[in-house]
PDB file of C-alpha atoms in Angstrom:
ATOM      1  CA  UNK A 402       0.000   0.000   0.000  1.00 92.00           C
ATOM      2  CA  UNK A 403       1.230   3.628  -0.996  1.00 94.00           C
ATOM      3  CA  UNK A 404       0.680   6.895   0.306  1.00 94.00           C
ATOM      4  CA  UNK A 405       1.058   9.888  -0.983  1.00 95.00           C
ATOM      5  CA  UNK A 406       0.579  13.486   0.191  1.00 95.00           C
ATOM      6  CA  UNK A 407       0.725  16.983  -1.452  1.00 92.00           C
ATOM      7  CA  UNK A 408      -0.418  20.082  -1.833  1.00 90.00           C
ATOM      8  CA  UNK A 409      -2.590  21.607  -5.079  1.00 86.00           C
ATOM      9  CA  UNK A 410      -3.887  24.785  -5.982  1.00 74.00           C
ATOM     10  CA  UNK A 411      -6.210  25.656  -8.801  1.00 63.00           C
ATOM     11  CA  UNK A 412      -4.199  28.135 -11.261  1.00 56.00           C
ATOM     12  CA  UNK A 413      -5.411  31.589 -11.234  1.00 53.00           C
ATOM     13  CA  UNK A 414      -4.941  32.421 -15.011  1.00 55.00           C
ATOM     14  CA  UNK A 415      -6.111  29.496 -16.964  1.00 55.00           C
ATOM     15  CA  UNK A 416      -6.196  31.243 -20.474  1.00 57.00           C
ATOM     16  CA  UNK A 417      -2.493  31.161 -20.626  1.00 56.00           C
ATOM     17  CA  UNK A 418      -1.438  28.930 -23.033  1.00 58.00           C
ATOM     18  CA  UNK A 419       0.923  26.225 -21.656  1.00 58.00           C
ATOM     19  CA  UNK A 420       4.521  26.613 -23.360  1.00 53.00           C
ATOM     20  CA  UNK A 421       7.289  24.205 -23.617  1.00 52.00           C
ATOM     21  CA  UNK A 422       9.589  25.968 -21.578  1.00 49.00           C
ATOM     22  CA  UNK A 423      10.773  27.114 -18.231  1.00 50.00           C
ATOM     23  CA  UNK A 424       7.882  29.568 -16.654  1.00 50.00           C
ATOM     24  CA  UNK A 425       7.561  31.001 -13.267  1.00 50.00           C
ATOM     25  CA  UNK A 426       4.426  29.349 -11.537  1.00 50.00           C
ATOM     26  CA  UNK A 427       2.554  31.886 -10.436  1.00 50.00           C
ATOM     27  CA  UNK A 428      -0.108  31.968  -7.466  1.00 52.00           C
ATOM     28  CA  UNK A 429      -2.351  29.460  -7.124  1.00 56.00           C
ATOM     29  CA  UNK A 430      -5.894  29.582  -5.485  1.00 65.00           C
ATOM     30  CA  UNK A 431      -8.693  27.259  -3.932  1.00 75.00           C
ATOM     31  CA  UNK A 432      -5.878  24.875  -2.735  1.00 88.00           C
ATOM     32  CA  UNK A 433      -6.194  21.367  -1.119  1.00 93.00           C
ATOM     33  CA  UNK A 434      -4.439  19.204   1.055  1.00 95.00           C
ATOM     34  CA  UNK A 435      -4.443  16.160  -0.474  1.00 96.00           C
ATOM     35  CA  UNK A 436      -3.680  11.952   0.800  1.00 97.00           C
ATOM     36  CA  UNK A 437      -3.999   9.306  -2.036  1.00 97.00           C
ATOM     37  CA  UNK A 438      -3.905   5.229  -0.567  1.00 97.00           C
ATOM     38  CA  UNK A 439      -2.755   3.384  -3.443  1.00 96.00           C
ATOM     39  CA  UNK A 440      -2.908  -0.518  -3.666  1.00 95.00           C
ATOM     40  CA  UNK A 441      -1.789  -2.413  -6.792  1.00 94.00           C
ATOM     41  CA  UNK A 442      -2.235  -6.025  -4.955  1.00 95.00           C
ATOM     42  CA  UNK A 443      -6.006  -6.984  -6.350  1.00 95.00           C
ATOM     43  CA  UNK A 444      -6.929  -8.623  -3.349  1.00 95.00           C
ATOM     44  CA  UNK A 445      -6.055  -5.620  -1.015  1.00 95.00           C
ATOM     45  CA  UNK A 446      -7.601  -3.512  -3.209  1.00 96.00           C
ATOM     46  CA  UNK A 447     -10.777  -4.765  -2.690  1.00 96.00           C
ATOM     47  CA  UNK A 448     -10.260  -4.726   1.413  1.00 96.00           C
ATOM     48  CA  UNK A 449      -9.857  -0.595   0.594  1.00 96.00           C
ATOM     49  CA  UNK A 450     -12.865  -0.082  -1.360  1.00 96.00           C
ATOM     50  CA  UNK A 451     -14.731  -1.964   1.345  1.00 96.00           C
ATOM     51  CA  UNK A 452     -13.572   0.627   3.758  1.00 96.00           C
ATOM     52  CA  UNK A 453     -14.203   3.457   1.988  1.00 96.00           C
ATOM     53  CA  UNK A 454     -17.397   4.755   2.712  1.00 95.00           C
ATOM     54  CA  UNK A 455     -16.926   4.127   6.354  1.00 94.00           C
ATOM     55  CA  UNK A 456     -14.035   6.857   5.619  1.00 94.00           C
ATOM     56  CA  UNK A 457     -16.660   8.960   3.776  1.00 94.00           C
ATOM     57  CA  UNK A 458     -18.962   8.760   6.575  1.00 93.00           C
ATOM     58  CA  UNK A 459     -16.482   9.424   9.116  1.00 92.00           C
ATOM     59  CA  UNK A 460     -14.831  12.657   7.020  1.00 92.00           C
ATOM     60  CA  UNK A 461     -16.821  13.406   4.580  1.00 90.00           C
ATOM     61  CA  UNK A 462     -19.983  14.078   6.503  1.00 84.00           C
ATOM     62  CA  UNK A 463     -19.618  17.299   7.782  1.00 83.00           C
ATOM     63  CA  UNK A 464     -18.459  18.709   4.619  1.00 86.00           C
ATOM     64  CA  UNK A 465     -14.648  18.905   5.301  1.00 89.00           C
ATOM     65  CA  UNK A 466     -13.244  16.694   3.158  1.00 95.00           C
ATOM     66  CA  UNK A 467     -13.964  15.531   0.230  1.00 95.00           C
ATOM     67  CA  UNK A 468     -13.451  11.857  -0.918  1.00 96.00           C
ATOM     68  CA  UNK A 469     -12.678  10.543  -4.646  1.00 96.00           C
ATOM     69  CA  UNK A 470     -12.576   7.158  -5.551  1.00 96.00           C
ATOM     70  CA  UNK A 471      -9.495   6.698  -8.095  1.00 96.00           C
ATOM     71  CA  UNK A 472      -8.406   3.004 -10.308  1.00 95.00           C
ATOM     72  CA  UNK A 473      -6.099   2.122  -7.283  1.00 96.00           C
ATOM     73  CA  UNK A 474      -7.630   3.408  -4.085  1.00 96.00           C
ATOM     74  CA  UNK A 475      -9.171   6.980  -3.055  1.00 97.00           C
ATOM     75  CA  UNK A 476      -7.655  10.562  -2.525  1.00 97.00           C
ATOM     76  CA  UNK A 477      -9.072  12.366   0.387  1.00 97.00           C
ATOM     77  CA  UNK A 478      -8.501  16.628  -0.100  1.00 95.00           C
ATOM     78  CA  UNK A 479      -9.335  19.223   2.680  1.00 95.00           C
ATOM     79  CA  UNK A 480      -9.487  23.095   1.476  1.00 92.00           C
ATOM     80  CA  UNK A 481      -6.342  24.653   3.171  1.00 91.00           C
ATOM     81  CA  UNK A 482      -7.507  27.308   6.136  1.00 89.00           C
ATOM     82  CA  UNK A 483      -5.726  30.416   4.479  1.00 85.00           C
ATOM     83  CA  UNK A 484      -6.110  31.679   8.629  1.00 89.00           C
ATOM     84  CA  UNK A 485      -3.544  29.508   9.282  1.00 90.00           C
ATOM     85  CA  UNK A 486       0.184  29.373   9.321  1.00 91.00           C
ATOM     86  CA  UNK A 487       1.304  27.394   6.168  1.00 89.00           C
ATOM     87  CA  UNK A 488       4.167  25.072   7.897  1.00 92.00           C
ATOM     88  CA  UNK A 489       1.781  24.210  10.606  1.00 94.00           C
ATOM     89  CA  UNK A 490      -1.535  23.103   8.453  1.00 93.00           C
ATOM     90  CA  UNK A 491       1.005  21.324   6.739  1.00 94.00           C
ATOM     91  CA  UNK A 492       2.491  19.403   9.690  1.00 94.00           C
ATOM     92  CA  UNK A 493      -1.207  18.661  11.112  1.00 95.00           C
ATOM     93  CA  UNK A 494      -2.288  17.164   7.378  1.00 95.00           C
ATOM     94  CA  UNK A 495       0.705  14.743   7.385  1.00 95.00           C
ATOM     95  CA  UNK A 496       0.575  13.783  10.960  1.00 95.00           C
ATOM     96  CA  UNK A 497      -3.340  13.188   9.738  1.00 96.00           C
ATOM     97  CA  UNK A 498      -2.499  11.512   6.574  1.00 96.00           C
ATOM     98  CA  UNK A 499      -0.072   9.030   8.205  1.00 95.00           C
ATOM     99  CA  UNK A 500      -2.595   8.494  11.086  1.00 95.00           C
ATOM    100  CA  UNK A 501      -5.085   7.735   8.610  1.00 96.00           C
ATOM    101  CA  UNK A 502      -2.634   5.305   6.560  1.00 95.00           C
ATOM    102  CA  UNK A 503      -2.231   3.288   9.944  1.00 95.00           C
ATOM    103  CA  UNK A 504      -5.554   2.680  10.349  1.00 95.00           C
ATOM    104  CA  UNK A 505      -6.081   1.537   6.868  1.00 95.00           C
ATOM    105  CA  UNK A 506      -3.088  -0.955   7.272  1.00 95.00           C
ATOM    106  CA  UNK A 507      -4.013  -2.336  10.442  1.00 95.00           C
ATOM    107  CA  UNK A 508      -7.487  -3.075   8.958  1.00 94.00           C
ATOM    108  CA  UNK A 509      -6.106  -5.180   5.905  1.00 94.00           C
ATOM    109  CA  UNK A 510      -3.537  -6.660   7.508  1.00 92.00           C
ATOM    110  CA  UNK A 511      -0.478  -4.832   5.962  1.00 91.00           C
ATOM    111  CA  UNK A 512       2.619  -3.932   7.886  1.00 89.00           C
ATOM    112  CA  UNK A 513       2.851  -0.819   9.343  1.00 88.00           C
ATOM    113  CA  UNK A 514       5.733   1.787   8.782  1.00 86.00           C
ATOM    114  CA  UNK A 515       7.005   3.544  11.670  1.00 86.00           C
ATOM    115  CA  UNK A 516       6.675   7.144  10.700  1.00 85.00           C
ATOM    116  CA  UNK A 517       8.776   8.572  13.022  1.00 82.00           C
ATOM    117  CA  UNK A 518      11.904   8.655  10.759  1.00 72.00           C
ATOM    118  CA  UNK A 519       9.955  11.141   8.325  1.00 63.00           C
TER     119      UNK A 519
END
């Protein structure tokens, strides 16, 4: 199983054309924090799917997050609180991400990676 975390903003200027060369990115609004569980194994797969709408129920209910199945698992995005400080959200959403990972192995029987090397 695979996890994967980042940070994506929707482009503010979406008329200009996209150029095969080096540009400056410019700012970005509307932007999620984003986890993706990925699972190639068929078998495990099908343990995650099972378990996904209890994760929709539990964090997708109050309109937080928002929950997209994908081929090979399900990305989970929250909006990003522009009241708070950057480094900090972004701590909390990995902490939350990795939390969330745990869970999710422990459930389908996957080893669990200790996280506090990262």
């Amino acid at each position: 199983m695979d996890l994967r975390i980042w940070m994506k903003g929707e482009e503010l200027n979406r008329t200009t054309p996209k150029w095969n060369v080096m540009f400056m990115p410019g700012d970005a609004t509307n932007r999620y924090f984003i986890v993706e569980i990925r699972e190639v194994d068929s078998e495990k797969l099908g343990q995650i799917k099972e378990l996904i709408p209890m994760v929709e129920r539990g964090f997708c209910s109050a309109g937080e997050f928002i929950l997209k199945t994908t081929r090979f698992g399900f990305m989970l995005k929250k909006k990003v609180d522009e009241d708070v400080e950057y480094q900090e959200a972004w701590e909390k959403w990995v902490k939350f991400s990795q939390a969330l990972f745990t869970e999710l192995a422990m459930a389908i029987g996957e080893e669990v990676p200790d996280f506090t090397e990262y």
